Amino acid sequence: MTAPSSSATSTSVREVTSAPEILTSSAMPIQDIPAHPPKPVKPSHPEVANSGPPAKKPADDAKPKKPSHSGSHWAMTYSPYTPSGLCKASSDVASDVASIAAKGFSSIRLYSTDCSGLTNVATAAQSHNLNLILGVYISASGISAARPQIEEIVSWAANNGHWKGVEMIVVGNEAVFNNFASATELASFVSEARSAFKSGGYDGPVTLTETVDILSKHAEVLCPASDIAAANIHAFFNGQVTASGAGAFVASQLELLAETCPGKEVYNLETGWPSKGSKNGVAIPGSWEQRIAVEGIRKMAGGKSTFFSFVDDEWKEEGEWGVERSWGCGQLFD
């Protein structure tokens, strides 16, 4: 997933967690491009002290609810793939989304528009009063290959008649960290996407998400490009944080993010702990450890955190430490 950090105060780093290509049919496998491109080796990054015409505007009651920052769990990530990597049937997606809503989450995060996610997930989410965190996924194919997703989202909203429930739109998921785009290229693409969404009638936040160390390193470019400051924060990849320390680690990283992008609301768009795999320093995977870590994150930063992921991603390669498939944590919220 990532190279381990060599410093106890280093920010967490990880690889992309979404499927790497855009799918349009349930018969299309996602293995055409590897789920995990070669991992760049990241040097340790020490922490700073402490992460056409416009459509008709929807009515106020159509706007998404703001996350409750004091709540225990704000959002859950969701990828609509079967264990073998095919697109899930709409009925299965509806069942999954209903389960996420029943567990008390207020929002659901999508990484891309593939597998009819805008239709299947959004329809189910709206029926259960869940907000949407939409995504424009940037793969190894680069920004040019991601542009059609912008058009797809705008067309979906136009056909839907509104942007009801869209809480934010995230352009890229660790695209700079994975060397899929430079910081300057990503910032420019976020601006391009924001303009397209605004022209289509959307007036909510548009952002990007990277690890906190990448955001710190490129703060002058990436922070101004984002309406809010968002990062993926994984204590496991620090290597010197135990499961019991995950909550405090995430909270401290959010504080660092606020210092990195001053004046902006901060959000943790991906967090959790693996239930299987090999240890990374003092970070040990396991079902018990996952439960302890997730509970700590819920208590200390859950109201601003998106938990990763609803179920294990069995379609992925196991990756470094053998943990890539084993982040499913939905069962911990029953």
PDB file of N, CA and C in Angstrom, residues 198-271:
ATOM      1  N   LYS A 198     -20.045  24.248 -11.184  1.00  0.00           N
ATOM      2  CA  LYS A 198     -20.757  25.498 -10.909  1.00  0.00           C
ATOM      3  C   LYS A 198     -21.656  25.866 -12.076  1.00  0.00           C
ATOM      4  N   SER A 199     -21.157  25.693 -13.299  1.00  0.00           N
ATOM      5  CA  SER A 199     -21.966  25.983 -14.476  1.00  0.00           C
ATOM      6  C   SER A 199     -23.178  25.073 -14.547  1.00  0.00           C
ATOM      7  N   GLY A 200     -23.045  23.878 -13.968  1.00  0.00           N
ATOM      8  CA  GLY A 200     -24.152  22.946 -13.949  1.00  0.00           C
ATOM      9  C   GLY A 200     -25.103  23.146 -12.788  1.00  0.00           C
ATOM     10  N   GLY A 201     -24.842  24.153 -11.951  1.00  0.00           N
ATOM     11  CA  GLY A 201     -25.758  24.480 -10.871  1.00  0.00           C
ATOM     12  C   GLY A 201     -25.321  24.065  -9.481  1.00  0.00           C
ATOM     13  N   TYR A 202     -24.131  23.482  -9.363  1.00  0.00           N
ATOM     14  CA  TYR A 202     -23.643  23.045  -8.047  1.00  0.00           C
ATOM     15  C   TYR A 202     -22.937  24.191  -7.344  1.00  0.00           C
ATOM     16  N   ASP A 203     -23.274  24.398  -6.063  1.00  0.00           N
ATOM     17  CA  ASP A 203     -22.637  25.485  -5.320  1.00  0.00           C
ATOM     18  C   ASP A 203     -21.996  25.004  -4.023  1.00  0.00           C
ATOM     19  N   GLY A 204     -21.734  23.692  -3.922  1.00  0.00           N
ATOM     20  CA  GLY A 204     -21.092  23.139  -2.738  1.00  0.00           C
ATOM     21  C   GLY A 204     -19.584  23.070  -2.882  1.00  0.00           C
ATOM     22  N   PRO A 205     -18.905  22.546  -1.874  1.00  0.00           N
ATOM     23  CA  PRO A 205     -17.440  22.486  -1.896  1.00  0.00           C
ATOM     24  C   PRO A 205     -16.890  21.442  -2.867  1.00  0.00           C
ATOM     25  N   VAL A 206     -15.787  21.819  -3.502  1.00  0.00           N
ATOM     26  CA  VAL A 206     -15.010  20.921  -4.357  1.00  0.00           C
ATOM     27  C   VAL A 206     -13.612  20.862  -3.761  1.00  0.00           C
ATOM     28  N   THR A 207     -13.081  19.678  -3.605  1.00  0.00           N
ATOM     29  CA  THR A 207     -11.791  19.540  -2.949  1.00  0.00           C
ATOM     30  C   THR A 207     -10.980  18.426  -3.594  1.00  0.00           C
ATOM     31  N   LEU A 208      -9.853  18.133  -3.009  1.00  0.00           N
ATOM     32  CA  LEU A 208      -8.995  17.010  -3.378  1.00  0.00           C
ATOM     33  C   LEU A 208      -8.599  16.329  -2.085  1.00  0.00           C
ATOM     34  N   THR A 209      -8.052  15.143  -2.164  1.00  0.00           N
ATOM     35  CA  THR A 209      -7.557  14.505  -0.951  1.00  0.00           C
ATOM     36  C   THR A 209      -6.234  13.812  -1.216  1.00  0.00           C
ATOM     37  N   GLU A 210      -5.299  14.029  -0.302  1.00  0.00           N
ATOM     38  CA  GLU A 210      -3.972  13.420  -0.333  1.00  0.00           C
ATOM     39  C   GLU A 210      -3.635  13.004   1.090  1.00  0.00           C
ATOM     40  N   THR A 211      -2.465  12.448   1.299  1.00  0.00           N
ATOM     41  CA  THR A 211      -2.002  12.244   2.660  1.00  0.00           C
ATOM     42  C   THR A 211      -1.578  13.596   3.226  1.00  0.00           C
ATOM     43  N   VAL A 212      -1.529  13.697   4.534  1.00  0.00           N
ATOM     44  CA  VAL A 212      -1.207  14.976   5.153  1.00  0.00           C
ATOM     45  C   VAL A 212       0.208  15.425   4.781  1.00  0.00           C
ATOM     46  N   ASP A 213       1.140  14.484   4.654  1.00  0.00           N
ATOM     47  CA  ASP A 213       2.505  14.892   4.307  1.00  0.00           C
ATOM     48  C   ASP A 213       2.575  15.490   2.916  1.00  0.00           C
ATOM     49  N   ILE A 214       1.813  14.962   1.966  1.00  0.00           N
ATOM     50  CA  ILE A 214       1.787  15.525   0.615  1.00  0.00           C
ATOM     51  C   ILE A 214       1.165  16.921   0.641  1.00  0.00           C
ATOM     52  N   LEU A 215       0.085  17.084   1.384  1.00  0.00           N
ATOM     53  CA  LEU A 215      -0.537  18.400   1.490  1.00  0.00           C
ATOM     54  C   LEU A 215       0.399  19.406   2.143  1.00  0.00           C
ATOM     55  N   SER A 216       1.141  18.977   3.151  1.00  0.00           N
ATOM     56  CA  SER A 216       2.100  19.868   3.800  1.00  0.00           C
ATOM     57  C   SER A 216       3.206  20.281   2.843  1.00  0.00           C
ATOM     58  N   LYS A 217       3.672  19.329   2.057  1.00  0.00           N
ATOM     59  CA  LYS A 217       4.771  19.588   1.130  1.00  0.00           C
ATOM     60  C   LYS A 217       4.360  20.536  -0.003  1.00  0.00           C
ATOM     61  N   HIS A 218       3.088  20.459  -0.406  1.00  0.00           N
ATOM     62  CA  HIS A 218       2.604  21.260  -1.538  1.00  0.00           C
ATOM     63  C   HIS A 218       1.490  22.211  -1.105  1.00  0.00           C
ATOM     64  N   ALA A 219       1.554  22.680   0.122  1.00  0.00           N
ATOM     65  CA  ALA A 219       0.474  23.493   0.678  1.00  0.00           C
ATOM     66  C   ALA A 219       0.184  24.753  -0.131  1.00  0.00           C
ATOM     67  N   GLU A 220       1.215  25.399  -0.638  1.00  0.00           N
ATOM     68  CA  GLU A 220       1.013  26.651  -1.367  1.00  0.00           C
ATOM     69  C   GLU A 220       0.219  26.457  -2.645  1.00  0.00           C
ATOM     70  N   VAL A 221       0.245  25.253  -3.185  1.00  0.00           N
ATOM     71  CA  VAL A 221      -0.469  24.959  -4.424  1.00  0.00           C
ATOM     72  C   VAL A 221      -1.807  24.290  -4.151  1.00  0.00           C
ATOM     73  N   LEU A 222      -1.809  23.298  -3.271  1.00  0.00           N
ATOM     74  CA  LEU A 222      -2.997  22.482  -3.076  1.00  0.00           C
ATOM     75  C   LEU A 222      -4.044  23.111  -2.162  1.00  0.00           C
ATOM     76  N   CYS A 223      -3.621  23.817  -1.124  1.00  0.00           N
ATOM     77  CA  CYS A 223      -4.607  24.415  -0.210  1.00  0.00           C
ATOM     78  C   CYS A 223      -5.497  25.452  -0.887  1.00  0.00           C
ATOM     79  N   PRO A 224      -4.938  26.381  -1.671  1.00  0.00           N
ATOM     80  CA  PRO A 224      -5.805  27.354  -2.342  1.00  0.00           C
ATOM     81  C   PRO A 224      -6.741  26.720  -3.362  1.00  0.00           C
ATOM     82  N   ALA A 225      -6.375  25.552  -3.874  1.00  0.00           N
ATOM     83  CA  ALA A 225      -7.209  24.887  -4.879  1.00  0.00           C
ATOM     84  C   ALA A 225      -8.435  24.233  -4.273  1.00  0.00           C
ATOM     85  N   SER A 226      -8.459  24.058  -2.955  1.00  0.00           N
ATOM     86  CA  SER A 226      -9.516  23.311  -2.282  1.00  0.00           C
ATOM     87  C   SER A 226     -10.448  24.228  -1.508  1.00  0.00           C
ATOM     88  N   ASP A 227     -11.736  23.967  -1.609  1.00  0.00           N
ATOM     89  CA  ASP A 227     -12.703  24.728  -0.821  1.00  0.00           C
ATOM     90  C   ASP A 227     -12.659  24.333   0.642  1.00  0.00           C
ATOM     91  N   ILE A 228     -12.307  23.084   0.897  1.00  0.00           N
ATOM     92  CA  ILE A 228     -12.091  22.582   2.245  1.00  0.00           C
ATOM     93  C   ILE A 228     -10.786  21.803   2.233  1.00  0.00           C
ATOM     94  N   ALA A 229     -10.201  21.566   3.376  1.00  0.00           N
ATOM     95  CA  ALA A 229      -8.957  20.802   3.452  1.00  0.00           C
ATOM     96  C   ALA A 229      -9.290  19.361   3.822  1.00  0.00           C
ATOM     97  N   ALA A 230      -8.899  18.432   2.953  1.00  0.00           N
ATOM     98  CA  ALA A 230      -9.236  17.027   3.186  1.00  0.00           C
ATOM     99  C   ALA A 230      -8.009  16.151   2.993  1.00  0.00           C
ATOM    100  N   ALA A 231      -7.906  15.129   3.824  1.00  0.00           N
ATOM    101  CA  ALA A 231      -6.782  14.201   3.741  1.00  0.00           C
ATOM    102  C   ALA A 231      -7.261  12.790   4.049  1.00  0.00           C
ATOM    103  N   ASN A 232      -6.498  11.805   3.583  1.00  0.00           N
ATOM    104  CA  ASN A 232      -6.693  10.415   3.990  1.00  0.00           C
ATOM    105  C   ASN A 232      -5.720  10.145   5.127  1.00  0.00           C
ATOM    106  N   ILE A 233      -6.221   9.733   6.277  1.00  0.00           N
ATOM    107  CA  ILE A 233      -5.383   9.605   7.468  1.00  0.00           C
ATOM    108  C   ILE A 233      -5.456   8.177   8.001  1.00  0.00           C
ATOM    109  N   HIS A 234      -4.360   7.443   7.861  1.00  0.00           N
ATOM    110  CA  HIS A 234      -4.290   6.054   8.295  1.00  0.00           C
ATOM    111  C   HIS A 234      -3.158   5.859   9.295  1.00  0.00           C
ATOM    112  N   ALA A 235      -3.520   5.634  10.533  1.00  0.00           N
ATOM    113  CA  ALA A 235      -2.516   5.437  11.574  1.00  0.00           C
ATOM    114  C   ALA A 235      -1.660   4.204  11.320  1.00  0.00           C
ATOM    115  N   PHE A 236      -2.220   3.162  10.721  1.00  0.00           N
ATOM    116  CA  PHE A 236      -1.492   1.912  10.514  1.00  0.00           C
ATOM    117  C   PHE A 236      -0.193   2.122   9.751  1.00  0.00           C
ATOM    118  N   PHE A 237      -0.197   3.030   8.800  1.00  0.00           N
ATOM    119  CA  PHE A 237       0.974   3.210   7.949  1.00  0.00           C
ATOM    120  C   PHE A 237       2.059   4.057   8.574  1.00  0.00           C
ATOM    121  N   ASN A 238       1.799   4.593   9.745  1.00  0.00           N
ATOM    122  CA  ASN A 238       2.853   5.303  10.462  1.00  0.00           C
ATOM    123  C   ASN A 238       3.904   4.328  10.954  1.00  0.00           C
ATOM    124  N   GLY A 239       3.498   3.143  11.353  1.00  0.00           N
ATOM    125  CA  GLY A 239       4.437   2.128  11.799  1.00  0.00           C
ATOM    126  C   GLY A 239       4.843   2.243  13.253  1.00  0.00           C
ATOM    127  N   GLN A 240       4.565   3.364  13.869  1.00  0.00           N
ATOM    128  CA  GLN A 240       4.906   3.550  15.275  1.00  0.00           C
ATOM    129  C   GLN A 240       3.686   3.961  16.088  1.00  0.00           C
ATOM    130  N   VAL A 241       2.520   3.622  15.554  1.00  0.00           N
ATOM    131  CA  VAL A 241       1.261   3.892  16.243  1.00  0.00           C
ATOM    132  C   VAL A 241       0.521   2.575  16.407  1.00  0.00           C
ATOM    133  N   THR A 242       0.176   2.247  17.633  1.00  0.00           N
ATOM    134  CA  THR A 242      -0.586   1.031  17.896  1.00  0.00           C
ATOM    135  C   THR A 242      -2.065   1.272  17.633  1.00  0.00           C
ATOM    136  N   ALA A 243      -2.837   0.192  17.619  1.00  0.00           N
ATOM    137  CA  ALA A 243      -4.277   0.317  17.406  1.00  0.00           C
ATOM    138  C   ALA A 243      -4.912   1.217  18.465  1.00  0.00           C
ATOM    139  N   SER A 244      -4.461   1.117  19.682  1.00  0.00           N
ATOM    140  CA  SER A 244      -5.038   1.928  20.757  1.00  0.00           C
ATOM    141  C   SER A 244      -4.715   3.405  20.612  1.00  0.00           C
ATOM    142  N   GLY A 245      -3.707   3.720  19.820  1.00  0.00           N
ATOM    143  CA  GLY A 245      -3.330   5.120  19.601  1.00  0.00           C
ATOM    144  C   GLY A 245      -3.888   5.709  18.326  1.00  0.00           C
ATOM    145  N   ALA A 246      -4.695   4.946  17.580  1.00  0.00           N
ATOM    146  CA  ALA A 246      -5.185   5.411  16.280  1.00  0.00           C
ATOM    147  C   ALA A 246      -6.047   6.662  16.395  1.00  0.00           C
ATOM    148  N   GLY A 247      -6.910   6.703  17.391  1.00  0.00           N
ATOM    149  CA  GLY A 247      -7.780   7.859  17.540  1.00  0.00           C
ATOM    150  C   GLY A 247      -7.015   9.141  17.791  1.00  0.00           C
ATOM    151  N   ALA A 248      -6.052   9.082  18.696  1.00  0.00           N
ATOM    152  CA  ALA A 248      -5.242  10.264  18.996  1.00  0.00           C
ATOM    153  C   ALA A 248      -4.419  10.673  17.779  1.00  0.00           C
ATOM    154  N   PHE A 249      -3.922   9.688  17.036  1.00  0.00           N
ATOM    155  CA  PHE A 249      -3.143   9.992  15.839  1.00  0.00           C
ATOM    156  C   PHE A 249      -3.991  10.739  14.814  1.00  0.00           C
ATOM    157  N   VAL A 250      -5.192  10.230  14.541  1.00  0.00           N
ATOM    158  CA  VAL A 250      -6.063  10.877  13.565  1.00  0.00           C
ATOM    159  C   VAL A 250      -6.407  12.296  14.013  1.00  0.00           C
ATOM    160  N   ALA A 251      -6.734  12.456  15.284  1.00  0.00           N
ATOM    161  CA  ALA A 251      -7.069  13.788  15.795  1.00  0.00           C
ATOM    162  C   ALA A 251      -5.905  14.749  15.639  1.00  0.00           C
ATOM    163  N   SER A 252      -4.684  14.283  15.909  1.00  0.00           N
ATOM    164  CA  SER A 252      -3.509  15.152  15.788  1.00  0.00           C
ATOM    165  C   SER A 252      -3.235  15.512  14.331  1.00  0.00           C
ATOM    166  N   GLN A 253      -3.505  14.581  13.426  1.00  0.00           N
ATOM    167  CA  GLN A 253      -3.312  14.856  12.009  1.00  0.00           C
ATOM    168  C   GLN A 253      -4.329  15.865  11.482  1.00  0.00           C
ATOM    169  N   LEU A 254      -5.544  15.821  12.005  1.00  0.00           N
ATOM    170  CA  LEU A 254      -6.524  16.834  11.628  1.00  0.00           C
ATOM    171  C   LEU A 254      -6.095  18.214  12.110  1.00  0.00           C
ATOM    172  N   GLU A 255      -5.486  18.255  13.278  1.00  0.00           N
ATOM    173  CA  GLU A 255      -4.963  19.529  13.771  1.00  0.00           C
ATOM    174  C   GLU A 255      -3.841  20.031  12.870  1.00  0.00           C
ATOM    175  N   LEU A 256      -2.976  19.125  12.449  1.00  0.00           N
ATOM    176  CA  LEU A 256      -1.891  19.493  11.545  1.00  0.00           C
ATOM    177  C   LEU A 256      -2.445  19.967  10.200  1.00  0.00           C
ATOM    178  N   LEU A 257      -3.484  19.309   9.733  1.00  0.00           N
ATOM    179  CA  LEU A 257      -4.110  19.710   8.481  1.00  0.00           C
ATOM    180  C   LEU A 257      -4.678  21.123   8.587  1.00  0.00           C
ATOM    181  N   ALA A 258      -5.277  21.440   9.731  1.00  0.00           N
ATOM    182  CA  ALA A 258      -5.809  22.787   9.944  1.00  0.00           C
ATOM    183  C   ALA A 258      -4.692  23.825   9.928  1.00  0.00           C
ATOM    184  N   GLU A 259      -3.529  23.467  10.438  1.00  0.00           N
ATOM    185  CA  GLU A 259      -2.387  24.375  10.407  1.00  0.00           C
ATOM    186  C   GLU A 259      -1.808  24.486   8.992  1.00  0.00           C
ATOM    187  N   THR A 260      -1.883  23.397   8.250  1.00  0.00           N
ATOM    188  CA  THR A 260      -1.347  23.376   6.890  1.00  0.00           C
ATOM    189  C   THR A 260      -2.177  24.237   5.950  1.00  0.00           C
ATOM    190  N   CYS A 261      -3.494  24.168   6.090  1.00  0.00           N
ATOM    191  CA  CYS A 261      -4.408  24.949   5.249  1.00  0.00           C
ATOM    192  C   CYS A 261      -5.254  25.844   6.157  1.00  0.00           C
ATOM    193  N   PRO A 262      -4.669  26.876   6.723  1.00  0.00           N
ATOM    194  CA  PRO A 262      -5.382  27.707   7.702  1.00  0.00           C
ATOM    195  C   PRO A 262      -6.636  28.347   7.120  1.00  0.00           C
ATOM    196  N   GLY A 263      -7.651  28.408   7.967  1.00  0.00           N
ATOM    197  CA  GLY A 263      -8.893  29.056   7.571  1.00  0.00           C
ATOM    198  C   GLY A 263      -9.873  28.150   6.857  1.00  0.00           C
ATOM    199  N   LYS A 264      -9.512  26.897   6.643  1.00  0.00           N
ATOM    200  CA  LYS A 264     -10.399  25.980   5.945  1.00  0.00           C
ATOM    201  C   LYS A 264     -10.912  24.896   6.889  1.00  0.00           C
ATOM    202  N   GLU A 265     -12.150  24.466   6.651  1.00  0.00           N
ATOM    203  CA  GLU A 265     -12.680  23.329   7.379  1.00  0.00           C
ATOM    204  C   GLU A 265     -11.857  22.098   7.022  1.00  0.00           C
ATOM    205  N   VAL A 266     -11.619  21.223   7.973  1.00  0.00           N
ATOM    206  CA  VAL A 266     -10.795  20.042   7.720  1.00  0.00           C
ATOM    207  C   VAL A 266     -11.624  18.772   7.846  1.00  0.00           C
ATOM    208  N   TYR A 267     -11.302  17.790   6.984  1.00  0.00           N
ATOM    209  CA  TYR A 267     -12.010  16.519   6.973  1.00  0.00           C
ATOM    210  C   TYR A 267     -11.039  15.379   6.720  1.00  0.00           C
ATOM    211  N   ASN A 268     -11.334  14.260   7.324  1.00  0.00           N
ATOM    212  CA  ASN A 268     -10.585  13.024   7.113  1.00  0.00           C
ATOM    213  C   ASN A 268     -11.425  12.157   6.191  1.00  0.00           C
ATOM    214  N   LEU A 269     -11.002  11.992   4.941  1.00  0.00           N
ATOM    215  CA  LEU A 269     -11.841  11.323   3.953  1.00  0.00           C
ATOM    216  C   LEU A 269     -11.561   9.835   3.810  1.00  0.00           C
ATOM    217  N   GLU A 270     -10.652   9.312   4.609  1.00  0.00           N
ATOM    218  CA  GLU A 270     -10.415   7.866   4.583  1.00  0.00           C
ATOM    219  C   GLU A 270      -9.621   7.471   5.811  1.00  0.00           C
ATOM    220  N   THR A 271     -10.169   6.536   6.594  1.00  0.00           N
ATOM    221  CA  THR A 271      -9.480   6.134   7.811  1.00  0.00           C
ATOM    222  C   THR A 271      -9.988   4.780   8.269  1.00  0.00           C
TER     223      THR A 271
END
